[in-house]
CSV table of C-alpha atoms and ligand atoms in Angstrom, one decimal:
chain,number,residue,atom,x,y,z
A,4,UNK,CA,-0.1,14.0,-22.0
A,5,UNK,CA,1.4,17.2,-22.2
A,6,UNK,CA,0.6,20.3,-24.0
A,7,UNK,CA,2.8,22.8,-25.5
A,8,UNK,CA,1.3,26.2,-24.0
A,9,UNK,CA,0.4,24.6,-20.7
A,10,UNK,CA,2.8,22.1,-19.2
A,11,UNK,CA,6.2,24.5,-19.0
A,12,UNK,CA,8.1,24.6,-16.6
A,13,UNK,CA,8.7,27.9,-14.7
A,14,UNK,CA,10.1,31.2,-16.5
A,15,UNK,CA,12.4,31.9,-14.0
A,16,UNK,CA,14.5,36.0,-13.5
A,17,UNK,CA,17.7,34.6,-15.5
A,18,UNK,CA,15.6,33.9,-18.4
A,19,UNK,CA,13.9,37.3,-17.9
A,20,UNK,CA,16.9,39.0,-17.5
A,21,UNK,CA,18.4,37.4,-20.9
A,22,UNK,CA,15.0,38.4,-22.7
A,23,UNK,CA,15.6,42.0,-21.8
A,24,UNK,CA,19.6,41.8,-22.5
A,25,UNK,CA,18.7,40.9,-26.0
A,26,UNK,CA,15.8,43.5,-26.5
A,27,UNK,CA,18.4,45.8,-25.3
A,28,UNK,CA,20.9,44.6,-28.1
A,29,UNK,CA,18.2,44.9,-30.8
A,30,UNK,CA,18.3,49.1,-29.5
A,31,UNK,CA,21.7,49.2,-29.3
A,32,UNK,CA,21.0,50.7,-25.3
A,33,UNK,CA,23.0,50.8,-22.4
A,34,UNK,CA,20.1,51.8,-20.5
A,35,UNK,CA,17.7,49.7,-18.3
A,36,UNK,CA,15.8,47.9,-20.5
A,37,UNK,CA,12.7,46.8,-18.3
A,38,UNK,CA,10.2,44.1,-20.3
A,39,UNK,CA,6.9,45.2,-18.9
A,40,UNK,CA,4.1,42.5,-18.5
A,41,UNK,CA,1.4,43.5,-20.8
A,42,UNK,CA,0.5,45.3,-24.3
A,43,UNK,CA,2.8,48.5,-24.9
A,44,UNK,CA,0.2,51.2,-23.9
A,45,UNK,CA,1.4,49.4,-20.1
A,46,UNK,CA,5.1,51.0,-20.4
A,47,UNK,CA,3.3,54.2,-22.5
A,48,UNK,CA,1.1,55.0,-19.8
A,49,UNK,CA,3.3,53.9,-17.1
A,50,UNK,CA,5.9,56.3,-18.2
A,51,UNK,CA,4.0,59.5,-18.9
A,52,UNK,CA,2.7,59.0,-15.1
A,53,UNK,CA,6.2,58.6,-13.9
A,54,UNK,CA,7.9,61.3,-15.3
A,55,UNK,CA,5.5,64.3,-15.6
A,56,UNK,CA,3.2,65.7,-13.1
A,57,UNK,CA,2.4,69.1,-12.1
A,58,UNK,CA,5.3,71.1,-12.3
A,59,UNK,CA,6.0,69.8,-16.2
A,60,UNK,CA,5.4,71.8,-19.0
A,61,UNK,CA,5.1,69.0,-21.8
A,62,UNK,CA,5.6,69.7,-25.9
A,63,UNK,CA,3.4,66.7,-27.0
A,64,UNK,CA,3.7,66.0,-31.0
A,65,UNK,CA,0.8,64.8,-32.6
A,66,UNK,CA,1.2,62.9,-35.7
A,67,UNK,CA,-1.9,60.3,-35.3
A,68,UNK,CA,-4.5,59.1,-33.0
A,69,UNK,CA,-1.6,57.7,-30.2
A,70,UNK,CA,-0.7,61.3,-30.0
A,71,UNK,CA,-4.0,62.4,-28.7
A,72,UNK,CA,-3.9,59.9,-26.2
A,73,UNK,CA,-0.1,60.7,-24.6
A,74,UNK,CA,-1.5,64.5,-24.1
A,75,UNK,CA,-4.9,62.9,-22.1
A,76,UNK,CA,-2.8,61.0,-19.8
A,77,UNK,CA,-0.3,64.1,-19.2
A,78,UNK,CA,-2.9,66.5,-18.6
A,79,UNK,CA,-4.4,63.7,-16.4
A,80,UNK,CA,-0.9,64.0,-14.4
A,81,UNK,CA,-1.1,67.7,-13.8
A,82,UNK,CA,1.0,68.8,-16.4
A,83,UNK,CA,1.2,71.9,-18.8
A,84,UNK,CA,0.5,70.6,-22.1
A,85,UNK,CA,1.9,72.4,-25.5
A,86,UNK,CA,0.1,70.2,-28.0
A,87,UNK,CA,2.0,70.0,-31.6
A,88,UNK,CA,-0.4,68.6,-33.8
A,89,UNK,CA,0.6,68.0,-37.8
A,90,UNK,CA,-1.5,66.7,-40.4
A,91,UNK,CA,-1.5,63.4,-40.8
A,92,UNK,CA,-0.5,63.4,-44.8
A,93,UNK,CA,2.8,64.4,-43.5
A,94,UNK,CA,5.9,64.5,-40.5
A,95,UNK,CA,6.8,67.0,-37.8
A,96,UNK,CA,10.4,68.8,-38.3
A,97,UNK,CA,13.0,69.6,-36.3
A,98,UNK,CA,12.2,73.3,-37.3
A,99,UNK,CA,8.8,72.9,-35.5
A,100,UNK,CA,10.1,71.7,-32.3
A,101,UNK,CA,12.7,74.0,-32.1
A,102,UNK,CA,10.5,77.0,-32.8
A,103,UNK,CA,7.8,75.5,-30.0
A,104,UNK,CA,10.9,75.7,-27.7
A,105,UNK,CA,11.9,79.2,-28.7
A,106,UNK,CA,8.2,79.9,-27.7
A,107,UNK,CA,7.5,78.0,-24.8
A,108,UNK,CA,11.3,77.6,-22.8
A,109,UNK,CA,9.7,76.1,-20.1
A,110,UNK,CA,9.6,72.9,-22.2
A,111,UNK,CA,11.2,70.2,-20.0
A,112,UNK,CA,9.4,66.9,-21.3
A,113,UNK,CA,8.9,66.0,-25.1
A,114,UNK,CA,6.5,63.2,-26.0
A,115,UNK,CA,6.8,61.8,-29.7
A,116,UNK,CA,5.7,58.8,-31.6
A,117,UNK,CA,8.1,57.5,-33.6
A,118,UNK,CA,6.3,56.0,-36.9
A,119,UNK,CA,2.2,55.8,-36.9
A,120,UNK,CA,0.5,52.4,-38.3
A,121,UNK,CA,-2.4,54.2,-37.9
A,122,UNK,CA,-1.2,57.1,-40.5
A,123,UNK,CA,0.9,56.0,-42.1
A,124,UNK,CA,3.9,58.5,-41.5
A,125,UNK,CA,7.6,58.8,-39.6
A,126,UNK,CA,8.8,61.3,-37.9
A,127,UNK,CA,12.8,62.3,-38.3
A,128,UNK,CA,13.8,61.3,-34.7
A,129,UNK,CA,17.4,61.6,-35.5
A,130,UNK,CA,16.8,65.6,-36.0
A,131,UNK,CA,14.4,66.1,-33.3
A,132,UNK,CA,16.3,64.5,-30.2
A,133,UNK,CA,19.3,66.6,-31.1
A,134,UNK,CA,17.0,69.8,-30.4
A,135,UNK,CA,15.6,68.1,-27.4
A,136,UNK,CA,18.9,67.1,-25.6
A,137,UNK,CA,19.8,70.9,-26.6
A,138,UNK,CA,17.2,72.6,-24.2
A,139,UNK,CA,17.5,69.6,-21.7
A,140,UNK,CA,14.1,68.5,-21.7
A,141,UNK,CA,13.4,64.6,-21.1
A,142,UNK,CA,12.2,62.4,-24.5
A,143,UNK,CA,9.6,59.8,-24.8
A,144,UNK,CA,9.5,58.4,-27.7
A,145,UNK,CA,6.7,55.6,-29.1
A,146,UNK,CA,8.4,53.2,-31.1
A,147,UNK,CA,6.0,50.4,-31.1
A,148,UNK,CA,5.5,51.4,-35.0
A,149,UNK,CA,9.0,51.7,-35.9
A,150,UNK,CA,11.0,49.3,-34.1
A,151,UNK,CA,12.4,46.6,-36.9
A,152,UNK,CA,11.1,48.5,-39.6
A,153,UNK,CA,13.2,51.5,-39.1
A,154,UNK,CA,16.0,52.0,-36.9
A,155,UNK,CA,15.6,52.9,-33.2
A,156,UNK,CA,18.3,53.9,-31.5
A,157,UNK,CA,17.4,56.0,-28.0
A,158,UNK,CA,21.0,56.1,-27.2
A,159,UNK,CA,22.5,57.3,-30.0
A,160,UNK,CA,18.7,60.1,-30.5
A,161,UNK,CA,19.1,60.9,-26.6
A,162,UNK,CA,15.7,59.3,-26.3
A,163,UNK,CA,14.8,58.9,-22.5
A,164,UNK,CA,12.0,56.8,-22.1
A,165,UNK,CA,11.5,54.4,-25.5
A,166,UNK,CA,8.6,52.2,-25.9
A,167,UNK,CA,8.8,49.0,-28.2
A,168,UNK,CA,6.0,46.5,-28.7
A,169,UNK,CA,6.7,43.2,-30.5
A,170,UNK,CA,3.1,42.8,-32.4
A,171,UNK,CA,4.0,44.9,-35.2
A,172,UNK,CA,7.3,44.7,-37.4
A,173,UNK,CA,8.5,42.6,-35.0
A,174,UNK,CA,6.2,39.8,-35.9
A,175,UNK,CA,5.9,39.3,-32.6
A,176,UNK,CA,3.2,38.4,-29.4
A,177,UNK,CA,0.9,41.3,-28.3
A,178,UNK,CA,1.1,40.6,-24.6
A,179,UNK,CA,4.5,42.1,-23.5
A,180,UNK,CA,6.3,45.1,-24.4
A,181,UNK,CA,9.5,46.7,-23.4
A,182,UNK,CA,10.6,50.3,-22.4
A,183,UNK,CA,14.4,51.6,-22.5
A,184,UNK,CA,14.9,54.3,-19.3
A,185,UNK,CA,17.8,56.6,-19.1
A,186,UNK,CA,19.6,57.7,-15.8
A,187,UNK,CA,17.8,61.1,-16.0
A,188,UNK,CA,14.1,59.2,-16.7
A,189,UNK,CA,14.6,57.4,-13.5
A,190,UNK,CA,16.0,60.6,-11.5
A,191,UNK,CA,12.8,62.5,-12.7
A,192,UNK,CA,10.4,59.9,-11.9
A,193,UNK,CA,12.4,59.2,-8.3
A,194,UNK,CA,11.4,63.2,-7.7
A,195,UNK,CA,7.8,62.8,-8.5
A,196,UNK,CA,5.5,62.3,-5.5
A,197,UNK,CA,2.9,61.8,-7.8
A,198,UNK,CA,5.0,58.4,-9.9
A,199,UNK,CA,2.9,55.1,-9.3
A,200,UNK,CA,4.8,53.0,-6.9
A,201,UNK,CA,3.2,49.7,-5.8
A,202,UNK,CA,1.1,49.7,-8.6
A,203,UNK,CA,0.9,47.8,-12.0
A,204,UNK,CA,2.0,50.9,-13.7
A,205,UNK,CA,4.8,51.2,-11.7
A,206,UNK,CA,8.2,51.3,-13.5
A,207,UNK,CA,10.2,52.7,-10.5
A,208,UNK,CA,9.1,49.4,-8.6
A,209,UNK,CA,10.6,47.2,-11.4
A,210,UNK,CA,13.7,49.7,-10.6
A,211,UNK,CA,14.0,49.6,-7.2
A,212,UNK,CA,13.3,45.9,-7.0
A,213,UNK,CA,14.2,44.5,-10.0
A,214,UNK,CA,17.2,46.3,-11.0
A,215,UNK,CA,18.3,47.1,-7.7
A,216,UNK,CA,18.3,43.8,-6.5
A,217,UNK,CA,20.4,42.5,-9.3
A,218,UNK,CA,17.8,41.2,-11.6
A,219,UNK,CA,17.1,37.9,-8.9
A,220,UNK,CA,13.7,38.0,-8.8
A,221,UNK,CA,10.7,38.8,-10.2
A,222,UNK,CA,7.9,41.0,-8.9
A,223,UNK,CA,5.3,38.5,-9.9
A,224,UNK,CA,5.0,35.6,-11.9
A,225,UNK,CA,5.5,36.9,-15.5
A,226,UNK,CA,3.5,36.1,-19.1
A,227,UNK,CA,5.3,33.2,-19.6
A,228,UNK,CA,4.0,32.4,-23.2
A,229,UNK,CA,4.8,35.9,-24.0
A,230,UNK,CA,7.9,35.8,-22.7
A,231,UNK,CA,8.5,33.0,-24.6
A,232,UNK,CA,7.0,34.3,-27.7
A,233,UNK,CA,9.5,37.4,-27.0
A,234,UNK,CA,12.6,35.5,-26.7
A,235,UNK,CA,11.6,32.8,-30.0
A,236,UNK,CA,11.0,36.6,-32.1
A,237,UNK,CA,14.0,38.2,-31.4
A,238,UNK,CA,15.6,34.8,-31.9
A,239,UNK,CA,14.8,35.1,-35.4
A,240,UNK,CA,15.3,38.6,-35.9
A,241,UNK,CA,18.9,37.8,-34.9
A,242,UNK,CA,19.0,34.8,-37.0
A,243,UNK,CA,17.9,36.8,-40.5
A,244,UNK,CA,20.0,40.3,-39.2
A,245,UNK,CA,17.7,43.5,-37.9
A,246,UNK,CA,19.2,45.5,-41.4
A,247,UNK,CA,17.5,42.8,-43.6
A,248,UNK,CA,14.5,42.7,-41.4
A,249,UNK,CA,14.1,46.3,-42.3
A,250,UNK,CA,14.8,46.1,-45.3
A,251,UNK,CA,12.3,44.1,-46.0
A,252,UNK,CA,9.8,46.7,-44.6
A,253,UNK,CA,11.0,49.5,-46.6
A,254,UNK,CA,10.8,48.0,-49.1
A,255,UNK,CA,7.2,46.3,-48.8
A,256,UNK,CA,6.6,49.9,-48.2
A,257,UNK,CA,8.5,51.5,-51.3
A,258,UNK,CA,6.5,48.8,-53.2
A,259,UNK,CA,2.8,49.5,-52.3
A,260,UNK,CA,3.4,53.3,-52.9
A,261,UNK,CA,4.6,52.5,-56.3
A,262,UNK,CA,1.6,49.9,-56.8
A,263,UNK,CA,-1.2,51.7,-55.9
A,264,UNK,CA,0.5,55.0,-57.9
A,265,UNK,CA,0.2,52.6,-61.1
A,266,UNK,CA,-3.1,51.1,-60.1
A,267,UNK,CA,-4.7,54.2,-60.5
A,268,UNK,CA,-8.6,54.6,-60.5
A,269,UNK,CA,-7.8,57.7,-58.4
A,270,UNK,CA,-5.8,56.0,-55.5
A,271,UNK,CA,-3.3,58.1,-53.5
A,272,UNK,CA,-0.8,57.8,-51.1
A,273,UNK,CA,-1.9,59.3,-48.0
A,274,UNK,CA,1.3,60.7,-47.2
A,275,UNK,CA,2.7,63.1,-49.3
A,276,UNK,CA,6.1,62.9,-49.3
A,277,UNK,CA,7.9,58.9,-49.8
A,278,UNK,CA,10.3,60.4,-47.1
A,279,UNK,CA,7.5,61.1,-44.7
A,280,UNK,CA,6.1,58.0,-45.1
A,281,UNK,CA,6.4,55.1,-42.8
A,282,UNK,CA,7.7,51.5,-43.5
A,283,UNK,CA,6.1,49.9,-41.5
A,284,UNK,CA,2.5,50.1,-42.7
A,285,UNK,CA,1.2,52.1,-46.2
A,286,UNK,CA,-1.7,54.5,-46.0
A,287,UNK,CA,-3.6,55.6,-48.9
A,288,UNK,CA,-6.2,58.0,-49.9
A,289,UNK,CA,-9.8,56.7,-51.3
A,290,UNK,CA,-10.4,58.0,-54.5
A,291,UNK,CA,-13.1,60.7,-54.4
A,292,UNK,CA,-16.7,59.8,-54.1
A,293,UNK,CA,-15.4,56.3,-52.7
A,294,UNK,CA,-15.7,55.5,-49.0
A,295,UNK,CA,-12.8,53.7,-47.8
A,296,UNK,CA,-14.3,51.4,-45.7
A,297,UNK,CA,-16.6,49.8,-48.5
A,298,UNK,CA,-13.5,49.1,-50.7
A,299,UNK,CA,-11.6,47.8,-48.2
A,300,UNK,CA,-14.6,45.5,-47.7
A,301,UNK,CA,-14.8,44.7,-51.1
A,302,UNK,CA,-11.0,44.0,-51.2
A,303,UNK,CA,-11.4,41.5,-48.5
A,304,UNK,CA,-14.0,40.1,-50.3
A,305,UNK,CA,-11.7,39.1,-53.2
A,306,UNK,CA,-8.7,37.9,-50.8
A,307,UNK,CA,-9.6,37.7,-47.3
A,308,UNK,CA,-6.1,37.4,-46.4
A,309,UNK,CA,-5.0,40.3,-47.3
A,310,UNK,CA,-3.1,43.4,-45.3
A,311,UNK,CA,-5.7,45.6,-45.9
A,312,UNK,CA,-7.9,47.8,-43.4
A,313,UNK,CA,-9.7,51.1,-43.5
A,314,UNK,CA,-8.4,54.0,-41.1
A,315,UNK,CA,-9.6,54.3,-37.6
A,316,UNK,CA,-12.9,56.7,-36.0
A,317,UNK,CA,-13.4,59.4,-38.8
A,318,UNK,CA,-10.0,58.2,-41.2
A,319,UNK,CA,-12.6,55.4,-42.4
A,320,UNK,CA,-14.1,57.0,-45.2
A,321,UNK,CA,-10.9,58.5,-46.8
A,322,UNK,CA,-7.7,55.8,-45.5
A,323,UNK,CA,-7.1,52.8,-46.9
A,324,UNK,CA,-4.3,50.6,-44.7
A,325,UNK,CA,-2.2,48.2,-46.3
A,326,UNK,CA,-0.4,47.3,-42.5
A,327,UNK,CA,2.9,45.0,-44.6
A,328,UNK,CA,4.4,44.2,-41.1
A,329,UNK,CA,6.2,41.5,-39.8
A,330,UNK,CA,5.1,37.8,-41.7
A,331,UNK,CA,2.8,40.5,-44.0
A,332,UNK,CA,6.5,42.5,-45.5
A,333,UNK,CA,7.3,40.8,-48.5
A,334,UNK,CA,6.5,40.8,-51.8
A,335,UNK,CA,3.8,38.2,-52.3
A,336,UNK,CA,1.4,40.2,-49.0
A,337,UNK,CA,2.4,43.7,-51.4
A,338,UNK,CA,1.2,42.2,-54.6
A,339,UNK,CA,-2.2,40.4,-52.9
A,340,UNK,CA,-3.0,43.9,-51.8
A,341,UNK,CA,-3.1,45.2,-54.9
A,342,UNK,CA,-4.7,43.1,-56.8
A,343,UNK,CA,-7.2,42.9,-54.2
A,344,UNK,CA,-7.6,46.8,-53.9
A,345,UNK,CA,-7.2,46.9,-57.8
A,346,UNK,CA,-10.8,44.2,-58.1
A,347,UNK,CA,-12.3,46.5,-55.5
A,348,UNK,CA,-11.7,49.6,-57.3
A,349,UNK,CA,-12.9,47.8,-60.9
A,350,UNK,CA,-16.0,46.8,-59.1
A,351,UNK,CA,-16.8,50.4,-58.5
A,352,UNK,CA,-16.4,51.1,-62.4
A,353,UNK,CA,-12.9,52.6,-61.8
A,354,UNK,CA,-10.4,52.3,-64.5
A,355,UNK,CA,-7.7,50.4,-63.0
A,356,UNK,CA,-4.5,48.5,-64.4
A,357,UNK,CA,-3.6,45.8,-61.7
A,358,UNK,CA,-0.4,44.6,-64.2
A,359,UNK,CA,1.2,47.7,-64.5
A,360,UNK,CA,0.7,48.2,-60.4
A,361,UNK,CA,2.3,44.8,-59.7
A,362,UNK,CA,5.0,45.7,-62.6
A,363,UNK,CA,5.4,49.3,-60.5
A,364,UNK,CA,5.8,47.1,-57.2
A,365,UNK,CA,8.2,44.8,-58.3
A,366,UNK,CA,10.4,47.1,-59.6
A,367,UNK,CA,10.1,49.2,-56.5
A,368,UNK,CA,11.0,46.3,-54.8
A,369,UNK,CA,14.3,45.4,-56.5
A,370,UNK,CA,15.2,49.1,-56.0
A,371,UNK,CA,15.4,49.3,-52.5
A,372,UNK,CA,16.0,46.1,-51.3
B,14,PLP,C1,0.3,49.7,-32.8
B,14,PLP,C2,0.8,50.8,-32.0
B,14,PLP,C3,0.7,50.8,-30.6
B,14,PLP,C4,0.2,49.6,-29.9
B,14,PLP,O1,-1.2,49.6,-29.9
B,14,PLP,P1,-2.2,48.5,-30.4
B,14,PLP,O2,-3.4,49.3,-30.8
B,14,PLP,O3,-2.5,47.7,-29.2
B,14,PLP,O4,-1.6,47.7,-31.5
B,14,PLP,C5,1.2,51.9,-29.9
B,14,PLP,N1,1.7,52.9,-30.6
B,14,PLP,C6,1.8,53.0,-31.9
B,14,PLP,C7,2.3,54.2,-32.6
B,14,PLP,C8,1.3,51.9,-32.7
B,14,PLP,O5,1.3,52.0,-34.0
């Protein structure tokens, strides 16, 4: 008998090369699109240890946790590192980049994520990469948080190396992730001694072999089920439209802000500004003398099926996550949240008023859809 995830036949490079032709659509990039075979931190790692090493001075944003990480691996690599770090309640501007340029003109790599699940914020990329291209430096940009709840478009940003993952708006497998690389990414990376070649990391050996070869065969046998799982997600992306994909995400996102405003019982969002906040996943602030973690427990308690988690490492006593991604953005995952979040909340003697959130929501919803 055969079984659906084991009896396929192979995944052979046409296929391959069709998946990455229609990630590349989805960006609206002419660059190499190059599907690498594993969870996005594969292509985020891969490109930091490509493109910098010790003669780069790096201006690394951080905006949440994935930040932290980008300037570990580049100081790993040898390079000069200008760390950036905002609060999390809010975005980096354009004004801040510039004026870390106008300090440090050595600047010639940029690292940036996009939108942070884990925070709950967006940065304006738009803004930045004009300031980048400006001074000439080379962009990586993080969109594994952003990418079909926002748009993402490293061509039109002058974004050099951009990472996507499929687990998150997406709705999406886990397993394989994709990374957009300009002419100038792979000229920087061809210069360094130091850029992993034969290796898993290596993005300059799906270049050289890969690309160079004309797309005809594969380094090694790929993920197929991923692959698959790729190909069947962007499939229906296409099929509903990208805009009304992220749509739907802004407005799960304009909704639960509105909600958990009208819940009240001391519930905040965690990012101050609506404009600074990201639609991909809501954050929210504990109300005081509540540990975040425990009402999120008690939440899942009333609806285990609910969006909702507490903030990574130290975020776990004060953020509250309502993560409305891909099959979670819409309007019924919104309003389970907050009625889960509103029991919670009640059972910890807050006054809370769970129809006038879900009356908040909905109209929030209609707004910006
Ligand atoms: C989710 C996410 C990733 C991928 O990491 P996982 O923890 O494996 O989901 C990378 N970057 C950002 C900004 C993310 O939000």
């Amino acid at each position: 008998m055969t079984h659906p995830f084991l009896d396929l036949a192979p995944l052979g490079a046409d296929r391959f090369a069709a998946i990455e032709d229609r990630v590349a659509r989805l960006l609206s990039t002419e660059q190499d699109v190059v599907i690498m075979q594993g969870e996005a931190l594969l292509p985020l790692e891969g490109a930091i240890r490509a493109a910098a090493g010790p003669g780069t001075t790096a201006l690394n944003v951080i905006t949440g946790p994935y930040g932290q990480t980008f300037g570990d691996w580049l100081r790993d690599c040898g390079a000069t590192v200008v760390d950036l770090a905002v609060p999390f309640h809010t975005a980096v501007t354009a004004e801040q980049i510039r004026q870390a340029f106008a300090e440090h003109p050595e600047i010639d790599f940029v690292s940036l994520v996009h939108a942070e699940a884990a925070t709950g914020n967006t940065n304006p990329v738009a803004e930045i990469g004009e300031v980048v291209r400006a001074h000439g430096a080379l962009f990586y940009l993080d969109a594994v948080a952003s990418i079909g709840a926002e748009p993402v478009l490293p061509d039109a940003w002058g974004v050099d190396l951009c990472v996507i993952g499929a687990q998150k708006a997406m709705g999406g497998p886990a397993g394989v992730s994709a990374v957009s690389v300009s002419e100038r990414a792979w000229a920087r990376m061809a210069a360094n001694p130091r850029a992993p070649r034969r290796s898993y990391l290596s993005l300059l050996d799906w270049k050289e072999r890969w690309i160079g070869g004309g797309r005809k065969a594969l380094l090694h046998a790929p993920a197929q089920l991923e692959m698959l799982a790729l190909e069947a997600c962007v499939e229906r992306i296409e099929a509903v439209g990208l805009d009304a994909v992220m749509a739907r995400h802004a407005s799960a996102a304009a909704a639960t802000r509105a909600g958990a405003v009208g819940l009240g019982g001391g519930l905040e969002p965690y990012v101050y500004e609506a404009r600074d906040a990201a639609p991909v996943a809501t954050t929210l602030r504990a109300p005081s003398g509540v540990v975040a973690s425990e009402l999120v427990a008690r939440a899942l308690e009333a609806d285990p099926a609910v969006p909702v988690a507490a903030g990574g490492g130290a975020l776990a006593k004060e953020m509250i996550r309502v993560n409305h991604y891909g099959p979670d953005a819409t309007p019924g995952a919104v309003r389970a949240s907050l009625a889960a979040l509103g029991a919670a909340l009640s059972e910890a003697g807050l006054p809370v008023d769970v129809e006038g959130a879900l009356r908040a929501a909905g109209e929030a919803w209609r707004e910006t859809f």
